[in-house]
Amino acid sequence: MVQSVEAGGVQPDAALDGERLSLLGILASFITGLPNLVFPILAGIFGVRSADAAHILVPAILGLALGGSLFFRWLSWTRFRYYVGVEDIRIESGILFRTARSIPYERIQDVSIEQKPVARIFGLGEVNFETGGGVGEDGTLSYVTLAEAERLRELIKTRKSGQETETAAQTAVAVEGGIANAPSLLPEQPPIFVMDNNRLLILGIYSFSLVIFAVLFGVLNQFDWLLPFDLWDWTAWLGIAEKRGATFNDMSMAARAAAAFAALIGLILLGLATGIVQTILREYGFRLDRTEKGFRRRRGLLTLTDVVMPVHRVQAVTAFTGPIRKWSGWYGLKFISLAGDSSASDKGESNHVVAPLAYWDEIAAITDIAGVSLPEPKRILQRGRLIYWLNGLLFVLPLVTGAMAALFFLTDAGIQAAWLLLLIAIFTVSALLQWRFSLYWLDGDYIYVRHGWWNQNLTAAAQVKIQSAEISQGPITKAQGLCKVHLGLAGGSLSIPGIPLAEGRAICRAVMENIVTVDYSELNRHL
Amino acid sequence: MIDAEPAASAAPEISSIIALGDDETLTPIDPRDIPVTRIGYAIMMVPLIIGTMVLEIAQLTIAGIFIVPALILSVYLIFIFPPRQYRRWGYHMGSDRIRIVRGYLFYSDTVVPFGRVQHIDVSQGPVERRYGIATLTLHTAGNHNSSVPLPSLAHEDALALRETIRAHIKRDTL
């Protein structure tokens, strides 16, 4: 079964045949998986309960389900091998579709041993090799004996040895320190950034919730028969339809306008209140500190959260703002960090707001500590081709003209169909704005990408933190000689759309030259 | 079968072929890709053909309204598409990176530096195994391109590529 090999001194030849998982593990996973079988078995029994041969069929179903489950677990057990090699761990698995995975020791950040209740009874554990960053599972051995699990963990520690050991320890601390009980060994330093109540209020106002607005509009739409006037009668509102306008006198128009105005004010106040309450609940007492282990963020009114973000795990920073708050010089800042840093989000995207509402100087001060220099937004110069953003018109134009034609010929609302032209205008203006606000800039060691005209984002990443580079083209962009560049970023995304192919290639080449100089293992090391 | 240490010379020869307006010449994937893709599509189309045949026999609708498009689609996917798709795949092993190019209408050109590879898979489905080819998948830490597949390499070549890339991971860190 499991070969006993002394830790640290494994001969590569000894592992040539590979090692199997614990045979008992089949039983453990079978028992763990039993709850999943309950429903199919019940359904099967229910299906045959009134058949003549029920007394034979019911045991048959039971046997088939249980036996089948056991059989397939056994089958995949026989097809599973792992090898402890000189440079990597190899895992071969799959019954029909075979996969041989190689995980280099250099990439193993952490080895976790998990003991689920059933496995514990059998003295087994599940070993997980975490390589950090990526989405999805890396390498799992379920199950091996506890002794074997410990041996593997020790072995990997030894393999990583030397200066690597320190890194592993640092990383482990970082992972554990991800939440709550961040130790404050040093006397508390003055915070880097705080949100006072004034700012909370301002942020609350900016967070004016359009969602509640939309919900209420929807509700009004459903129950508008309760209102004394027709909310959606635009022609009356604007008083441009002469036919109708003539039937109302000035007084009733004024009354209607007043009622509508009052309703609008009410909605706005409600939207404001929602935004302010949400903001205060989330950001109350916001405080960002620089600790030994990295950035420490505390916030919250009812639910207090306390997160530590190690500086070396920050992959990129994003400054965000909106068209209105920008006038007053307000920005927000978030860190994009290695996935798995935060217990809050198990999704691929993991980012932490480190300053919800701040002036540019304050933002720059924080990014300086994180080791990223943010340029003034104006300095970012490269822009894609306008035509790329107008491509959507290829779909919008036929759609709108089609709808207009249908309205014109099939109904008697022909003239009003012209309102649909407004859609085209809105789309065009929005496309123009998107184009104007989509910018990028390569600056020595950094890459800056800016996008969005309503929610404006400026992301800055050190080029060495990029994981891969891809150029993609669809049928339309291909005909235009344009492309989109995707740069792989751990925990976030970075893409530059609508640029000429040659320019895209140039970006990839430049970024790649910077990347290849540093290995991933060096990248997220605590310095 | 997996652990054999292939000589460096077993790495696929960078010979030709696909010129895409860039300076590098790309190595094509193994031509056995074509039959394997054909079989894959054929298996995929079986349920559709059976379904449309049932509809046809039941005579619920106008004759041929479903089965004719289904057959045309099958013929296209099984006979016409695979060679075209095959011609659009290519890769280039650099000294410190691998470049994988694919697709015509939806073209993509991905570069993964060896120094960013997290772990490497060599996998084979039943049909691939019968034809002796394998898929090499590189995993990176990025959210985009977290796994980059390179299908239809001769199995030995896939193993050789894996060894080469893994050796770089080792060397780069020293």
Coordinates of N, CA, C and O in Angstrom, one line a residue, chain A residues 311-431:
Chain A
V311 N 1.5 43.1 2.0 CA 1.9 43.9 0.9 C 2.3 43.1 -0.3 O 1.9 43.4 -1.5
H312 N 3.1 42.1 -0.1 CA 3.7 41.4 -1.2 C 2.6 40.6 -2.0 O 2.9 40.1 -3.1
R313 N 1.4 40.4 -1.4 CA 0.4 39.7 -2.2 C -0.5 40.6 -3.0 O -1.4 40.2 -3.7
V314 N -0.3 41.9 -2.9 CA -1.0 42.8 -3.7 C -0.6 42.7 -5.2 O 0.6 42.9 -5.5
Q315 N -1.5 42.4 -6.1 CA -1.2 42.2 -7.5 C -1.3 43.5 -8.3 O -0.6 43.7 -9.2
A316 N -2.3 44.3 -7.9 CA -2.5 45.5 -8.7 C -3.4 46.4 -7.8 O -4.0 46.0 -6.8
V317 N -3.4 47.7 -8.1 CA -4.3 48.6 -7.4 C -5.3 49.2 -8.4 O -4.9 49.5 -9.6
T318 N -6.5 49.5 -7.9 CA -7.4 50.2 -8.8 C -8.0 51.4 -8.1 O -8.5 51.3 -7.0
A319 N -7.8 52.5 -8.8 CA -8.5 53.7 -8.3 C -9.8 53.9 -9.0 O -9.9 53.7 -10.2
F320 N -10.9 54.2 -8.3 CA -12.2 54.3 -8.9 C -12.9 55.6 -8.5 O -12.6 56.1 -7.4
T321 N -13.7 56.1 -9.4 CA -14.4 57.3 -9.1 C -15.6 57.3 -10.1 O -15.8 56.5 -10.9
G322 N -16.5 58.3 -9.9 CA -17.6 58.5 -10.7 C -17.6 59.9 -11.3 O -16.8 60.7 -10.9
P323 N -18.4 60.2 -12.4 CA -18.3 61.5 -13.0 C -18.6 62.6 -12.1 O -18.0 63.7 -12.2
I324 N -19.5 62.4 -11.1 CA -19.8 63.6 -10.2 C -18.8 63.7 -9.1 O -18.3 64.8 -8.9
R325 N -18.4 62.6 -8.5 CA -17.5 62.8 -7.4 C -16.1 63.2 -7.8 O -15.4 63.8 -7.1
K326 N -15.8 63.0 -9.1 CA -14.5 63.4 -9.6 C -14.4 64.9 -9.6 O -13.3 65.5 -9.4
W327 N -15.5 65.6 -9.9 CA -15.5 67.1 -9.8 C -15.0 67.6 -8.5 O -14.3 68.6 -8.4
S328 N -15.4 66.9 -7.4 CA -15.0 67.3 -6.1 C -13.6 66.7 -5.7 O -13.2 66.8 -4.6
G329 N -13.0 66.0 -6.6 CA -11.7 65.4 -6.4 C -11.7 64.2 -5.5 O -10.7 63.8 -4.9
W330 N -12.8 63.5 -5.5 CA -12.9 62.2 -4.7 C -12.6 61.0 -5.5 O -13.0 60.9 -6.6
Y331 N -11.8 60.1 -4.9 CA -11.5 58.8 -5.5 C -11.7 57.7 -4.5 O -11.7 58.0 -3.3
G332 N -11.7 56.5 -5.0 CA -11.7 55.4 -4.0 C -10.5 54.5 -4.5 O -10.0 54.6 -5.6
L333 N -10.1 53.6 -3.6 CA -8.9 52.8 -4.0 C -9.2 51.3 -3.5 O -9.6 51.1 -2.4
K334 N -8.9 50.4 -4.3 CA -8.9 49.0 -3.9 C -7.7 48.2 -4.3 O -7.1 48.6 -5.3
F335 N -7.4 47.2 -3.6 CA -6.3 46.3 -3.9 C -6.8 45.1 -4.6 O -7.8 44.5 -4.1
I336 N -6.2 44.6 -5.6 CA -6.5 43.3 -6.2 C -5.4 42.4 -5.7 O -4.2 42.7 -5.9
S337 N -5.8 41.4 -4.9 CA -4.7 40.5 -4.3 C -5.0 39.1 -4.7 O -6.0 38.7 -5.2
L338 N -4.0 38.3 -4.4 CA -4.0 36.8 -4.7 C -5.3 36.2 -4.2 O -5.7 36.5 -3.0
A339 N -6.0 35.5 -5.0 CA -7.2 34.8 -4.6 C -6.9 34.0 -3.4 O -5.8 33.4 -3.3
G340 N -7.8 33.9 -2.5 CA -7.6 33.0 -1.3 C -7.1 33.8 -0.1 O -7.0 33.3 1.0
D341 N -6.8 35.1 -0.3 CA -6.4 36.0 0.7 C -7.6 36.3 1.7 O -7.5 36.4 2.9
S342 N -8.8 36.4 1.1 CA -9.9 36.8 1.9 C -10.9 35.7 2.1 O -11.1 34.9 1.1
S343 N -11.3 35.6 3.3 CA -12.3 34.5 3.5 C -13.7 35.0 3.0 O -14.6 34.2 2.9
A344 N -13.8 36.3 2.8 CA -15.1 36.9 2.4 C -15.5 36.4 1.0 O -16.7 36.0 0.8
S345 N -14.6 36.4 0.1 CA -15.0 36.0 -1.3 C -14.3 34.8 -1.7 O -13.1 34.7 -1.8
D346 N -15.0 33.8 -2.1 CA -14.4 32.6 -2.6 C -14.5 32.6 -4.1 O -14.1 31.7 -4.8
K347 N -15.0 33.7 -4.7 CA -15.0 33.8 -6.1 C -13.6 34.1 -6.6 O -12.7 34.4 -5.8
G348 N -13.4 34.1 -7.9 CA -12.1 34.3 -8.5 C -11.7 35.7 -8.2 O -10.5 36.0 -7.8
E349 N -12.6 36.7 -8.3 CA -12.2 38.1 -8.1 C -12.0 38.3 -6.6 O -12.9 37.9 -5.8
S350 N -10.9 38.8 -6.2 CA -10.8 39.1 -4.8 C -10.1 40.5 -4.7 O -9.0 40.7 -5.1
N351 N -10.9 41.4 -4.3 CA -10.3 42.7 -4.1 C -10.8 43.4 -2.8 O -11.9 43.1 -2.3
H352 N -10.0 44.3 -2.3 CA -10.3 44.9 -1.0 C -10.3 46.4 -1.2 O -9.3 46.9 -1.6
V353 N -11.4 47.0 -0.8 CA -11.4 48.5 -0.8 C -10.5 48.9 0.4 O -10.7 48.6 1.5
V354 N -9.5 49.8 0.1 CA -8.6 50.2 1.2 C -8.9 51.7 1.4 O -8.4 52.2 2.4
A355 N -9.6 52.4 0.6 CA -10.0 53.8 0.8 C -11.3 54.0 0.0 O -11.2 54.1 -1.2
P356 N -12.4 54.1 0.7 CA -13.7 54.3 0.0 C -13.8 55.6 -0.6 O -14.4 55.8 -1.7
L357 N -13.4 56.7 0.1 CA -13.5 58.0 -0.5 C -12.3 58.8 0.0 O -12.2 59.1 1.2
A358 N -11.5 59.2 -0.9 CA -10.3 59.9 -0.5 C -9.8 60.9 -1.6 O -10.3 60.8 -2.7
Y359 N -9.0 61.9 -1.2 CA -8.4 62.7 -2.2 C -7.3 62.0 -2.9 O -6.7 61.1 -2.4
W360 N -6.9 62.5 -4.1 CA -5.9 61.9 -4.9 C -4.6 61.7 -4.1 O -3.9 60.7 -4.2
D361 N -4.2 62.7 -3.3 CA -2.9 62.7 -2.6 C -3.0 61.5 -1.6 O -2.0 60.8 -1.4
E362 N -4.1 61.4 -0.9 CA -4.2 60.3 0.1 C -4.1 58.9 -0.6 O -3.4 58.0 -0.1
I363 N -4.8 58.8 -1.8 CA -4.7 57.6 -2.6 C -3.2 57.3 -2.9 O -2.7 56.2 -2.8
A364 N -2.5 58.3 -3.4 CA -1.2 58.2 -3.9 C -0.3 57.7 -2.7 O 0.6 56.9 -2.9
A365 N -0.6 58.3 -1.5 CA 0.2 57.9 -0.3 C 0.1 56.4 0.0 O 1.0 55.7 0.3
I366 N -1.2 55.9 -0.2 CA -1.4 54.5 0.1 C -0.7 53.6 -0.9 O 0.0 52.6 -0.6
T367 N -0.8 54.0 -2.2 CA -0.2 53.1 -3.3 C 1.3 53.2 -3.2 O 1.9 52.2 -3.5
D368 N 1.8 54.3 -2.7 CA 3.3 54.3 -2.5 C 3.7 53.3 -1.5 O 4.8 52.6 -1.8
I369 N 3.0 53.1 -0.5 CA 3.4 52.1 0.5 C 3.2 50.7 -0.1 O 4.0 49.8 0.2
A370 N 2.2 50.5 -1.0 CA 2.0 49.2 -1.6 C 3.1 49.0 -2.7 O 3.1 47.9 -3.3
G371 N 3.9 50.0 -3.0 CA 4.9 49.9 -4.0 C 4.5 50.1 -5.4 O 5.1 49.6 -6.4
V372 N 3.4 50.7 -5.6 CA 2.9 51.0 -7.0 C 2.7 52.5 -7.1 O 2.1 53.1 -6.2
S373 N 3.3 53.1 -8.2 CA 3.1 54.5 -8.3 C 1.9 54.8 -9.3 O 1.9 54.2 -10.4
L374 N 1.0 55.5 -8.8 CA -0.2 55.9 -9.7 C 0.1 57.2 -10.3 O 0.4 58.2 -9.6
P375 N 0.0 57.3 -11.6 CA 0.2 58.6 -12.2 C -1.0 59.4 -12.1 O -2.1 58.9 -11.9
E376 N -0.9 60.7 -12.3 CA -2.1 61.5 -12.5 C -3.0 60.9 -13.6 O -2.4 60.6 -14.6
P377 N -4.3 60.9 -13.4 CA -5.1 60.2 -14.5 C -4.9 60.8 -15.8 O -5.0 60.2 -16.9
K378 N -4.6 62.1 -15.9 CA -4.4 62.8 -17.2 C -3.3 62.2 -18.0 O -3.3 62.3 -19.2
R379 N -2.3 61.7 -17.3 CA -1.1 61.3 -18.0 C -1.3 60.1 -18.9 O -0.4 59.8 -19.7
I380 N -2.4 59.4 -18.7 CA -2.5 58.1 -19.5 C -3.1 58.4 -20.9 O -4.1 59.0 -21.0
L381 N -2.3 58.0 -21.9 CA -2.5 58.6 -23.1 C -3.1 57.7 -24.2 O -3.8 58.2 -25.1
Q382 N -2.7 56.5 -24.2 CA -3.0 55.6 -25.4 C -4.5 55.3 -25.4 O -5.1 55.0 -24.3
R383 N -5.1 55.4 -26.5 CA -6.5 55.1 -26.7 C -6.8 54.2 -27.8 O -6.0 54.1 -28.8
G384 N -7.8 53.3 -27.7 CA -8.2 52.4 -28.7 C -8.8 53.1 -29.9 O -8.9 54.4 -29.9
R385 N -9.3 52.4 -30.9 CA -10.0 52.9 -32.1 C -11.5 53.1 -31.8 O -12.1 52.1 -31.4
L386 N -12.0 54.2 -32.1 CA -13.4 54.5 -31.9 C -14.3 53.5 -32.5 O -15.3 53.1 -31.9
I387 N -13.9 53.0 -33.7 CA -14.8 52.1 -34.5 C -15.1 50.9 -33.6 O -16.2 50.4 -33.7
Y388 N -14.2 50.4 -32.8 CA -14.4 49.3 -32.0 C -15.7 49.4 -31.1 O -16.5 48.5 -30.9
W389 N -15.8 50.6 -30.5 CA -16.9 50.9 -29.6 C -18.2 51.0 -30.3 O -19.3 50.9 -29.7
L390 N -18.1 51.4 -31.6 CA -19.3 51.6 -32.4 C -19.8 50.3 -33.0 O -20.9 50.3 -33.6
N391 N -19.0 49.3 -32.9 CA -19.4 48.0 -33.5 C -20.8 47.5 -33.0 O -21.5 46.9 -33.7
G392 N -21.1 47.9 -31.8 CA -22.4 47.5 -31.3 C -23.6 48.0 -32.1 O -24.6 47.4 -32.2
L393 N -23.3 49.1 -32.9 CA -24.3 49.7 -33.7 C -24.8 48.6 -34.8 O -25.9 48.7 -35.3
L394 N -23.9 47.7 -35.2 CA -24.2 46.7 -36.1 C -25.4 45.9 -35.7 O -26.1 45.3 -36.5
F395 N -25.5 45.8 -34.4 CA -26.7 45.0 -33.9 C -27.8 45.9 -33.5 O -29.0 45.6 -33.8
V396 N -27.5 47.1 -33.0 CA -28.5 48.0 -32.5 C -29.3 48.6 -33.7 O -30.5 48.7 -33.7
L397 N -28.6 49.0 -34.8 CA -29.2 49.6 -35.9 C -30.3 48.7 -36.6 O -31.5 49.2 -36.7
P398 N -30.0 47.5 -37.0 CA -31.0 46.7 -37.6 C -32.2 46.4 -36.6 O -33.3 46.4 -37.1
L399 N -31.9 46.2 -35.4 CA -32.9 46.0 -34.4 C -33.9 47.1 -34.3 O -35.1 46.9 -34.4
V400 N -33.3 48.3 -34.2 CA -34.2 49.5 -34.0 C -35.0 49.8 -35.3 O -36.2 50.0 -35.2
T401 N -34.3 49.7 -36.4 CA -35.0 50.0 -37.7 C -36.1 49.0 -37.9 O -37.2 49.3 -38.3
G402 N -35.8 47.7 -37.6 CA -36.8 46.6 -37.7 C -38.0 46.9 -36.8 O -39.1 46.8 -37.3
A403 N -37.7 47.3 -35.6 CA -38.8 47.5 -34.7 C -39.7 48.7 -35.1 O -40.9 48.7 -35.1
M404 N -38.9 49.7 -35.7 CA -39.7 50.9 -36.1 C -40.5 50.6 -37.3 O -41.7 51.0 -37.4
A405 N -40.0 49.8 -38.2 CA -40.7 49.4 -39.4 C -42.0 48.6 -39.0 O -43.1 48.9 -39.5
A406 N -41.8 47.7 -38.1 CA -42.9 46.9 -37.6 C -44.0 47.8 -37.0 O -45.2 47.6 -37.3
L407 N -43.6 48.7 -36.2 CA -44.6 49.6 -35.6 C -45.3 50.5 -36.6 O -46.5 50.7 -36.5
F408 N -44.5 50.9 -37.6 CA -45.0 51.8 -38.6 C -46.1 51.2 -39.4 O -47.2 51.7 -39.7
F409 N -45.8 49.9 -39.9 CA -46.7 49.3 -40.8 C -47.8 48.5 -40.1 O -48.8 48.3 -40.7
L410 N -47.5 48.0 -39.0 CA -48.5 47.1 -38.3 C -49.4 47.7 -37.4 O -50.4 47.2 -37.0
T411 N -49.0 48.9 -36.8 CA -49.9 49.5 -35.8 C -50.2 51.0 -36.3 O -49.6 51.4 -37.3
D412 N -51.0 51.6 -35.6 CA -51.3 53.0 -36.0 C -50.4 54.0 -35.2 O -50.7 55.2 -35.2
A413 N -49.5 53.5 -34.5 CA -48.6 54.3 -33.7 C -47.3 54.7 -34.4 O -46.3 54.9 -33.9
G414 N -47.5 54.8 -35.7 CA -46.4 55.0 -36.6 C -45.4 56.1 -36.3 O -44.2 55.9 -36.2
I415 N -46.0 57.3 -36.0 CA -45.2 58.5 -35.7 C -44.4 58.3 -34.4 O -43.2 58.6 -34.4
Q416 N -45.0 57.7 -33.4 CA -44.4 57.6 -32.1 C -43.2 56.6 -32.2 O -42.3 56.6 -31.3
A417 N -43.2 55.8 -33.2 CA -42.0 54.8 -33.4 C -40.7 55.6 -33.5 O -39.7 55.1 -33.3
A418 N -40.8 56.8 -34.0 CA -39.6 57.6 -34.2 C -38.9 57.8 -32.8 O -37.6 58.0 -32.8
W419 N -39.6 57.7 -31.7 CA -38.9 57.7 -30.4 C -37.8 56.7 -30.3 O -36.8 56.9 -29.6
L420 N -37.9 55.6 -31.0 CA -36.9 54.6 -30.9 C -35.6 55.1 -31.4 O -34.5 54.5 -31.0
L421 N -35.6 56.1 -32.3 CA -34.3 56.7 -32.7 C -33.5 57.1 -31.5 O -32.3 57.2 -31.6
L422 N -34.2 57.5 -30.5 CA -33.5 58.0 -29.3 C -32.6 56.9 -28.8 O -31.5 57.2 -28.3
L423 N -33.0 55.6 -28.9 CA -32.1 54.5 -28.5 C -30.8 54.5 -29.2 O -29.7 54.3 -28.6
I424 N -30.8 54.8 -30.5 CA -29.6 54.8 -31.3 C -28.7 56.0 -30.8 O -27.5 55.8 -30.6
A425 N -29.4 57.1 -30.5 CA -28.6 58.3 -30.0 C -28.0 57.9 -28.7 O -26.8 58.2 -28.5
I426 N -28.7 57.3 -27.8 CA -28.2 57.0 -26.5 C -27.0 56.0 -26.6 O -26.0 56.2 -26.0
F427 N -27.2 55.0 -27.5 CA -26.2 54.1 -27.6 C -24.9 54.7 -28.2 O -23.8 54.5 -27.7
T428 N -25.1 55.6 -29.2 CA -23.9 56.2 -29.8 C -23.2 57.1 -28.8 O -21.9 57.0 -28.7
V429 N -23.9 57.9 -28.0 CA -23.3 58.7 -27.0 C -22.5 57.9 -26.0 O -21.4 58.2 -25.7
S430 N -23.2 56.8 -25.5 CA -22.5 56.0 -24.6 C -21.3 55.3 -25.1 O -20.2 55.3 -24.4
A431 N -21.3 54.9 -26.4 CA -20.1 54.3 -27.0 C -19.0 55.4 -27.1 O -17.8 55.0 -26.9

